[in-house]
Amino acid sequence: MSTLVIGMVQQTCSPEREPTVARTLAGIREAATRGAGLVVLQELHTGPYFCQTEESGRFDLAETIPGPSTELFGSIARELAIVIVTSLFERRAPGLCHNTAVVIERDGSIAGLYRKMHIPDDPGYYEKFYFTPGDLGFTPVKTSVGTLGVLVCWDQWYPEAARLMALAGAELLIYPTAIGWDPADAADEQERQLDAWLTIQRSHAIANGTPVISVNRVGFEAAPDGTGGQLFWGNSFAAGAQGEILVRGSSDKEEVLVVEIDRQRTDTVRRIWPFLRDRRIDAYGDLVKRYRD
Amino acid sequence: MSTLVIGMVQQTCSPEREPTVARTLAGIREAATRGAGLVVLQELHTGPYFCQTEESGRFDLAETIPGPSTELFGSIARELAIVIVTSLFERRAPGLCHNTAVVIERDGSIAGLYRKMHIPDDPGYYEKFYFTPGDLGFTPVKTSVGTLGVLVCWDQWYPEAARLMALAGAELLIYPTAIGWDPADAADEQERQLDAWLTIQRSHAIANGTPVISVNRVGFEAAPDGTGGQLFWGNSFAAGAQGEILVRGSSDKEEVLVVEIDRQRTDTVRRIWPFLRDRRIDAYGDLVKRYRD
């Protein structure tokens, strides 16, 4: 099969889990109806982005894997016979939680996990409080629709992560994400941020000759402490193996995007842009240093 | 000094050295008149792009460093009291040549060399025949206008190269380059290639919070063997520390571009995007592997 149809569910998240998940399930069904064999959900899609503040009570939101969400999404994956990439707040042990993408096979089983490796900590994104950095490395997940290089949000700024996934055979780079504007920022700063976010992810497609799927949260979520909030900017997109945009969502609407990926193009593009051939691995050793001083 | 004015000379190359170099010198003078303290020249700017075919006679074009070109450009650097980044065909020993960028100080002395590390070999770009891969590593050059992360052309496709320069303290990433379209390619393919070239270089600015200066050749050069030729696409550009385009040249004209860089912005941008803080150096070891199989 040389093409793969991929669905992307860009949505808002209500304070309650039930209506949020109901919209996710509706989006998955719509994507499957439109032919998707793989559906990607956004980061931490079962509820509001709780990392806007540090509150120990929020650890109640974490769940085990397997657990309620993998059961639920496993059940719809099996029903529709599709692969689903979910993004969950994983409770691994008391006081040990991860930001974890779970890849669910078309038979409902868990194909594999990716635990977010790069953890941000910025005003409004206090993830270092909640998430232990991943310990599974940059390891793609093998599925019936291909080898998936699943990464999460902040990882998208790191060329190292994309490269390691590609070197391990990833056929697609996949980013569930939750990023937005600080509404207090000036319009030109907001524009630079969105453009940078698109550009860095498209660059991973280019550097590796590998399509990129990025699914981002949309809508305003007020900070619980009344200090403001985040306007998640949507713009979920798919890029082809040369980094070209294939489909791109709006910045303000819930949307189910569906894109067809030509799986042969990675080979074609790598023949004209054989970047993997010429890497100077003899001179890359210092990439494992914090700084070269 | 918190700003640096940079000149970029985008030009065509005549079959003869003299008129080619005369236009380069005129461009350098214009840039200096417009306030540039640093002028960047395009890749192998002293003549036509000779790598379109493999001909052993072309090794006659190589010159020693120091040699005639470093004398010439050193003399104008001293006269105008500016730093210049040149790009030369270096003859290091019989049968041992490099594609070398030479950074010349404002007093005319050689501040340092960068020998192109990633060497392409594609139809029309037979560089592996001419150039021994660089053995100086990814080492920035310290100058009176800052620490310059000089890379060359094909290096621009490698995030590893940009990262290593940034980790070694490069304040600017600089790419003398010579890239163009195969006129036989379809318009949409040509558009994807140019867009990918802009995108991957802008991504190095974003990933590292470091401005990028890319100076590219312009104009059609027929292949000596009559098999076609390359339409060098110009589009020399400067991007700021968030990857935003500050200035961009045309695809078909000789131009001297001048841009002002705010040197404080790297620090400002790295405070809001602290990517260097969160690199997972414990998990990057496989970047020195050819493939993770």
XYZ file of C-alpha atoms in Angstrom:
586
model
C 0.000 0.000 0.000
C 1.750 3.168 -1.139
C -0.655 5.697 0.361
C -1.812 6.206 3.912
C -4.800 8.341 4.869
C -4.340 10.140 8.161
C -6.923 11.946 10.261
C -6.097 14.762 12.669
C -8.544 15.857 15.357
C -7.998 19.509 16.347
C -10.348 20.420 19.167
C -11.165 22.524 22.203
C -11.225 20.923 25.630
C -14.100 21.505 28.062
C -13.561 21.549 31.823
C -15.362 18.196 32.046
C -13.926 15.036 30.594
C -17.135 13.597 29.133
C -18.046 16.269 26.561
C -14.367 16.645 25.653
C -13.931 12.968 24.963
C -17.287 12.822 23.172
C -16.020 15.372 20.663
C -12.780 13.417 20.274
C -14.685 10.220 19.530
C -16.893 12.056 17.032
C -13.757 13.387 15.343
C -12.224 9.925 15.180
C -15.412 8.562 13.608
C -15.507 11.353 11.064
C -11.859 10.756 10.138
C -12.490 7.020 9.736
C -15.551 7.708 7.585
C -13.343 9.872 5.392
C -10.942 6.964 4.963
C -8.341 7.450 7.670
C -6.376 4.367 8.693
C -4.451 6.361 11.296
C -5.894 9.083 13.527
C -3.713 11.431 15.581
C -5.071 13.297 18.588
C -3.660 16.427 20.175
C -1.562 16.565 23.341
C -3.374 15.754 26.605
C -6.669 15.758 24.730
C -8.901 14.462 27.522
C -9.189 17.836 29.256
C -7.961 21.387 29.723
C -4.236 22.023 29.660
C -3.699 21.739 33.410
C -0.035 22.819 33.395
C -0.876 26.528 33.345
C -0.367 26.458 37.128
C 1.341 24.137 39.606
C -1.279 22.423 41.778
C -0.621 19.090 43.388
C -4.338 18.277 43.192
C -3.998 17.988 39.412
C -2.123 14.733 39.785
C -5.590 13.248 40.311
C -6.001 13.597 36.550
C -3.224 11.112 35.843
C -4.188 7.580 34.888
C -2.458 4.280 34.451
C -1.507 2.777 31.116
C -3.357 0.572 30.406
C -6.265 2.376 32.036
C -9.591 4.046 31.330
C -8.424 6.049 28.314
C -6.529 3.254 26.624
C -9.620 1.070 27.149
C -11.876 3.691 25.601
C -9.657 4.547 22.638
C -8.712 0.894 22.237
C -12.355 0.048 21.904
C -13.013 2.591 19.130
C -9.756 1.649 17.382
C -10.950 -1.944 17.302
C -14.451 -1.007 16.185
C -13.182 1.130 13.307
C -10.068 -0.987 12.659
C -7.768 2.023 12.710
C -4.560 2.955 14.486
C -4.882 5.840 16.972
C -2.198 8.017 18.558
C -3.457 9.268 21.917
C -1.725 11.577 24.394
C -2.261 10.958 28.104
C -1.148 12.033 31.560
C 0.393 8.766 32.700
C 0.525 7.755 36.348
C 3.363 5.279 36.505
C 3.782 5.231 40.278
C 2.886 7.596 43.116
C 4.890 10.749 42.497
C 6.053 9.519 39.085
C 4.042 10.716 36.108
C 4.771 11.182 32.424
C 3.370 12.985 29.418
C 2.860 9.892 27.322
C 1.683 9.207 23.806
C 0.087 5.796 23.446
C -0.149 4.180 20.043
C -3.146 1.879 19.788
C -3.335 -0.817 17.150
C -6.397 -1.500 14.991
C -7.218 -4.499 17.181
C -7.390 -2.225 20.236
C -4.117 -3.383 21.753
C -1.326 -1.064 22.798
C 1.335 -1.031 20.087
C 3.760 1.089 22.079
C 4.384 4.164 24.185
C 6.432 7.293 23.810
C 7.142 9.253 26.967
C 7.857 12.935 26.230
C 11.599 13.403 26.482
C 12.008 17.183 26.414
C 9.951 18.820 29.152
C 9.292 22.575 29.010
C 8.973 24.970 31.867
C 7.798 28.416 30.906
C 5.224 30.777 32.351
C 1.899 29.028 31.647
C 3.625 25.753 30.750
C 4.840 24.388 34.073
C 5.432 20.877 32.823
C 8.554 20.139 34.825
C 6.326 20.118 37.898
C 4.051 17.422 36.496
C 6.066 15.255 34.164
C 9.144 13.151 34.738
C 11.260 13.262 31.557
C 10.744 10.180 29.411
C 13.001 7.169 29.782
C 12.066 5.231 26.671
C 14.360 7.209 24.391
C 13.572 8.191 20.843
C 12.129 4.885 19.735
C 9.535 4.648 16.959
C 6.500 2.417 17.384
C 5.885 -0.301 14.829
C 2.262 -0.594 13.718
C 0.189 -2.115 10.954
C 0.232 1.257 9.159
C 3.966 1.763 9.437
C 6.728 2.725 11.845
C 5.636 5.857 13.669
C 8.089 8.377 15.083
C 5.832 9.758 17.793
C 7.146 12.793 19.668
C 5.267 15.305 21.810
C 5.038 19.119 21.691
C 8.282 20.614 23.121
C 10.191 17.835 21.323
C 9.206 19.587 18.111
C 11.875 22.244 18.683
C 14.686 19.652 18.791
C 16.204 18.468 15.493
C 17.996 15.749 17.485
C 14.692 14.068 18.356
C 13.443 13.986 14.790
C 16.791 12.751 13.499
C 16.993 9.918 16.024
C 13.495 8.794 15.082
C 14.350 8.882 11.378
C 17.586 6.973 11.958
C 15.563 4.325 13.768
C 13.338 3.853 10.752
C 10.411 6.183 11.464
C 8.327 6.592 8.328
C 6.319 9.446 9.787
C 7.079 12.051 12.439
C 4.016 12.692 14.604
C 3.582 15.537 17.104
C 0.556 15.726 19.391
C 0.927 19.238 20.752
C -0.647 22.019 22.838
C 0.846 25.388 22.045
C -0.678 28.805 21.939
C -0.242 32.510 22.188
C -0.034 34.602 25.280
C -2.857 37.015 24.409
C -0.776 39.775 26.000
C 1.937 39.433 23.343
C 2.049 41.844 20.414
C 0.666 40.714 17.076
C 4.068 40.608 15.380
C 5.504 38.455 18.182
C 2.523 36.102 17.894
C 3.086 35.847 14.155
C 6.794 35.061 14.579
C 6.000 32.358 17.121
C 3.446 30.585 14.941
C 5.671 30.856 11.895
C 8.660 29.492 13.839
C 6.559 26.567 15.058
C 5.525 25.678 11.519
C 9.055 26.212 10.200
C 10.931 24.077 12.724
C 8.575 21.138 12.218
C 8.644 21.453 8.438
C 12.448 21.447 8.741
C 12.351 18.007 10.344
C 10.523 16.727 7.265
C 13.180 18.311 5.053
C 16.230 17.158 7.027
C 14.963 13.586 7.139
C 12.833 13.232 4.010
C 9.984 12.161 6.250
C 6.400 13.484 6.385
C 5.338 15.335 9.532
C 1.918 15.289 11.204
C 1.313 17.882 13.912
C -2.000 18.074 15.779
C -2.502 21.079 18.015
C -5.110 22.148 20.544
C -7.341 25.137 19.751
C -9.306 27.664 21.822
C -8.723 29.911 24.808
C -8.224 28.363 28.232
C -8.148 30.731 31.193
C -5.490 30.170 33.846
C -7.061 28.789 37.045
C -5.298 31.435 39.133
C -6.782 34.313 37.157
C -3.424 35.438 35.789
C -4.454 35.203 32.156
C -4.520 32.149 29.968
C -3.408 30.551 26.727
C -4.975 30.990 23.330
C -4.093 27.659 21.730
C -3.429 28.394 18.103
C -4.619 25.303 16.242
C -2.949 25.265 12.818
C -2.615 21.502 12.906
C -0.861 20.514 9.714
C 0.688 17.795 7.617
C 3.875 18.332 5.627
C 5.281 16.110 2.900
C 8.795 14.746 2.644
C 10.134 18.023 1.244
C 8.493 20.008 4.032
C 5.676 21.240 1.825
C 2.379 21.887 3.609
C -0.258 19.362 2.512
C -3.074 20.468 4.775
C -3.349 23.070 7.530
C -6.104 23.853 10.000
C -7.431 27.201 11.148
C -6.199 29.038 14.234
C -9.632 29.219 15.898
C -11.872 26.280 14.952
C -12.338 22.647 15.857
C -11.572 20.634 12.738
C -11.017 17.124 11.511
C -8.292 17.251 8.886
C -7.670 14.312 6.582
C -4.559 13.968 4.460
C -3.238 11.346 2.097
C 0.468 10.558 2.411
C 2.418 9.030 -0.450
C 4.674 6.574 1.328
C 6.957 6.130 -1.675
C 7.994 9.757 -1.628
C 10.480 9.388 1.203
C 12.556 7.103 -0.972
C 12.187 9.391 -3.994
C 13.105 12.516 -2.047
C 16.062 10.874 -0.332
C 17.445 9.987 -3.768
C 17.564 13.637 -4.794
C 18.427 14.895 -1.287
C 20.622 12.126 0.142
C 21.332 13.875 3.422
C 21.616 10.650 5.393
C 24.449 9.572 3.098
C 26.725 12.461 3.978
C 26.293 12.937 7.728
C 29.693 13.567 9.367
C 29.200 11.113 12.207
C 32.945 11.261 12.895
C 32.513 14.906 13.893
C 29.178 14.851 15.735
C 30.445 13.607 19.074
C 29.979 16.917 20.879
C 26.214 16.781 20.288
C 26.058 14.935 23.604
C 27.638 17.870 25.411
C 25.614 20.523 27.183
C 27.862 23.201 25.736
C 31.220 23.157 23.998
C 33.118 25.330 26.445
C 27.949 47.379 20.378
C 24.541 45.770 20.271
C 23.952 45.956 16.522
C 26.004 44.621 13.657
C 25.509 45.681 10.053
C 26.154 42.885 7.586
C 26.547 43.079 3.825
C 25.791 40.200 1.469
C 27.075 40.167 -2.116
C 24.853 38.088 -4.399
C 26.346 37.975 -7.863
C 26.801 36.196 -11.153
C 30.183 34.742 -12.084
C 31.757 35.341 -15.470
C 34.001 32.751 -17.127
C 36.981 35.020 -16.444
C 38.227 35.731 -12.962
C 38.951 39.435 -13.411
C 35.461 40.813 -14.169
C 33.977 38.430 -11.600
C 36.252 39.609 -8.841
C 35.810 43.241 -9.925
C 32.063 42.952 -9.297
C 32.757 41.314 -5.932
C 35.044 44.167 -4.901
C 32.459 46.707 -6.029
C 29.845 44.899 -3.950
C 32.094 44.897 -0.903
C 32.701 48.626 -1.300
C 28.993 49.303 -1.634
C 28.228 47.271 1.478
C 30.902 49.111 3.443
C 29.566 52.456 2.247
C 26.167 51.393 3.531
C 27.674 50.714 6.944
C 28.555 47.022 6.880
C 31.194 45.882 9.369
C 31.000 42.319 8.054
C 30.609 41.287 4.415
C 29.738 37.738 3.368
C 30.446 36.468 -0.133
C 28.821 33.536 -1.882
C 30.343 30.077 -2.291
C 33.339 29.829 -4.656
C 32.722 33.385 -5.755
C 35.851 33.861 -7.875
C 34.469 32.055 -10.900
C 31.846 29.783 -12.449
C 30.671 26.793 -10.424
C 33.152 24.310 -11.892
C 31.681 21.213 -10.215
C 28.985 20.755 -12.854
C 31.329 18.227 -14.441
C 34.323 16.201 -13.343
C 37.451 17.449 -15.103
C 40.874 17.037 -13.624
C 42.023 20.221 -15.397
C 39.801 22.217 -13.054
C 42.177 21.576 -10.191
C 44.247 24.362 -11.777
C 41.694 26.740 -10.275
C 42.652 25.793 -6.722
C 44.889 28.153 -4.793
C 46.823 28.099 -1.577
C 45.678 29.748 1.627
C 47.237 32.233 2.123
C 47.375 32.928 -1.603
C 46.245 35.373 -4.291
C 42.636 35.604 -3.129
C 43.342 36.018 0.557
C 45.883 38.708 -0.415
C 43.313 40.515 -2.534
C 40.418 40.297 -0.077
C 42.741 40.906 2.849
C 43.836 44.116 1.203
C 40.274 45.441 0.778
C 39.311 44.277 4.267
C 42.214 46.319 5.637
C 41.409 49.311 3.466
C 37.743 49.371 4.544
C 38.400 48.043 8.075
C 35.744 45.346 7.749
C 35.605 41.598 8.291
C 35.036 39.528 5.132
C 33.931 35.907 4.724
C 35.314 34.557 1.461
C 34.841 31.109 -0.059
C 37.721 29.578 -1.967
C 38.906 26.411 -3.719
C 41.808 25.575 -1.432
C 44.846 23.686 -2.681
C 46.353 22.175 0.444
C 48.667 19.694 -1.239
C 48.826 18.019 -4.653
C 45.675 15.899 -4.870
C 44.266 17.368 -1.657
C 41.848 20.239 -2.078
C 39.046 21.669 0.047
C 36.036 23.928 -0.311
C 37.136 26.469 2.246
C 35.649 29.590 3.752
C 38.277 32.047 4.891
C 37.409 34.683 7.454
C 39.517 37.793 7.043
C 39.927 40.286 9.855
C 39.620 44.046 9.436
C 43.402 44.324 9.524
C 43.638 42.005 6.517
C 44.909 39.004 8.462
C 43.317 35.562 8.312
C 41.127 35.101 11.386
C 40.361 31.475 10.643
C 39.254 28.838 8.148
C 36.276 26.552 7.827
C 36.664 23.602 5.493
C 33.293 22.372 4.209
C 32.438 19.251 6.166
C 29.440 17.827 4.261
C 30.297 17.318 0.606
C 27.476 16.762 -1.894
C 27.510 14.611 -4.967
C 24.501 15.011 -7.194
C 24.090 15.411 -10.932
C 25.538 18.847 -11.655
C 27.149 19.084 -8.204
C 30.073 16.659 -8.391
C 31.850 18.003 -5.355
C 33.116 14.694 -4.009
C 35.451 14.624 -7.005
C 37.014 17.969 -6.139
C 36.833 18.436 -2.388
C 38.258 16.431 0.460
C 35.806 16.622 3.371
C 36.862 19.185 5.966
C 39.005 18.168 8.911
C 38.670 21.270 11.074
C 35.338 20.243 12.551
C 32.488 22.597 13.343
C 34.558 25.331 14.916
C 33.452 28.966 14.880
C 35.913 31.700 14.032
C 36.478 34.483 16.549
C 36.636 37.938 15.021
C 36.404 41.564 16.051
C 32.714 41.543 15.062
C 31.838 38.390 16.981
C 32.163 34.620 16.898
C 31.125 33.451 13.448
C 29.670 29.999 12.777
C 30.737 29.739 9.175
C 29.395 26.736 7.260
C 29.164 26.160 3.516
C 26.252 25.243 1.224
C 25.435 21.502 1.667
C 26.085 21.934 5.396
C 22.898 23.999 5.451
C 20.785 20.833 5.297
C 22.322 19.438 8.504
C 20.884 20.555 11.869
C 23.880 18.880 13.515
C 26.284 21.385 11.945
C 24.300 24.424 13.080
C 23.866 23.005 16.575
C 27.556 22.250 17.009
C 28.423 25.791 15.955
C 25.882 27.247 18.379
C 27.125 25.045 21.209
C 30.617 26.328 20.522
C 29.455 29.904 20.953
C 28.669 31.000 17.413
C 26.742 34.261 17.500
C 25.856 34.083 13.824
C 25.409 31.185 11.408
C 26.820 32.059 7.993
C 26.322 30.078 4.784
C 28.134 31.002 1.575
C 26.262 28.851 -0.922
C 25.750 28.003 -4.600
C 22.454 26.299 -5.203
C 20.046 26.468 -8.086
C 17.336 24.872 -10.060
C 17.659 22.288 -12.757
C 15.775 24.199 -15.454
C 14.320 20.859 -16.575
C 12.419 20.445 -13.295
C 8.720 21.320 -13.096
C 7.741 24.656 -11.552
C 6.144 23.064 -8.472
C 9.289 21.023 -7.798
C 11.413 24.161 -8.169
C 9.159 25.985 -5.719
C 9.385 23.155 -3.162
C 13.168 23.117 -3.421
C 13.586 26.853 -2.862
C 11.066 26.828 -0.022
C 12.798 23.863 1.619
C 16.143 25.641 1.359
C 14.785 28.743 3.064
C 12.934 26.666 5.662
C 15.813 24.436 6.756
C 18.134 27.418 7.230
C 15.504 29.445 9.076
C 15.033 26.392 11.308
C 18.674 26.581 12.387
C 18.027 30.138 13.581
C 14.971 28.924 15.497
C 16.538 25.825 17.046
C 19.539 27.793 18.242
C 18.215 31.308 18.751
C 20.926 32.511 16.396
C 20.634 34.742 13.319
C 21.403 33.170 9.942
C 23.091 34.824 6.959
C 22.931 32.923 3.670
C 24.533 34.304 0.511
C 23.753 32.477 -2.714
C 24.976 32.695 -6.280
C 22.610 33.912 -8.997
C 22.330 33.414 -12.748
C 22.428 30.586 -15.274
C 25.674 28.715 -15.855
C 25.723 26.219 -18.708
C 27.344 22.850 -18.107
C 30.684 22.601 -19.957
C 29.657 19.253 -21.471
C 26.491 20.663 -23.030
C 24.187 18.555 -20.846
C 22.284 21.505 -19.464
C 23.231 23.730 -16.595
C 22.217 25.251 -13.303
C 20.013 28.261 -12.768
C 21.374 29.538 -9.466
C 18.411 30.900 -7.560
C 19.807 33.815 -5.566
C 17.378 34.538 -2.699
C 20.239 35.381 -0.362
C 18.664 36.200 2.968
C 19.143 37.058 6.610
C 16.923 35.621 9.327
C 16.645 36.797 12.915
C 16.914 34.700 16.052
C 13.316 33.491 15.726
C 13.844 32.523 12.085
C 12.029 35.569 10.771
C 13.221 36.846 7.407
C 14.908 40.246 7.766
C 15.987 40.718 4.177
C 15.797 38.560 1.063
C 17.230 38.985 -2.397
C 15.673 38.302 -5.757
C 15.994 35.046 -7.670
C 17.490 36.625 -10.778
C 19.508 39.763 -10.009
C 22.904 40.737 -8.687
C 22.344 42.556 -5.417
C 24.130 43.888 -2.394
C 21.909 43.303 0.628
C 22.573 45.051 3.903
C 20.952 44.029 7.158
C 21.224 45.184 10.740
C 21.371 42.435 13.363
C 20.398 43.076 16.972
C 22.991 41.087 18.883
C 21.033 41.217 22.132
C 18.129 39.298 20.651
C 19.776 35.885 20.954
C 19.770 36.275 24.713
C 16.194 37.603 24.743
C 14.899 34.832 22.506
C 16.722 32.087 24.405
C 14.979 33.289 27.568
C 11.535 32.678 26.083
C 12.640 29.632 24.071
C 15.276 27.993 26.303
C 15.877 25.032 24.025
C 19.515 24.668 25.035
C 18.393 24.165 28.646
C 16.365 21.051 27.929
C 18.444 19.062 25.440
C 18.409 15.351 26.359
C 22.129 14.836 26.004
C 21.794 11.558 27.903
C 19.736 10.200 25.001
C 21.501 11.683 21.977
C 24.330 9.160 21.754
C 23.042 7.481 18.605
C 23.429 10.698 16.621
C 26.936 9.477 15.868
C 25.561 6.337 14.210
C 25.054 6.050 10.497
C 21.689 4.366 11.113
C 20.065 2.859 14.168
C 19.606 -0.655 12.819
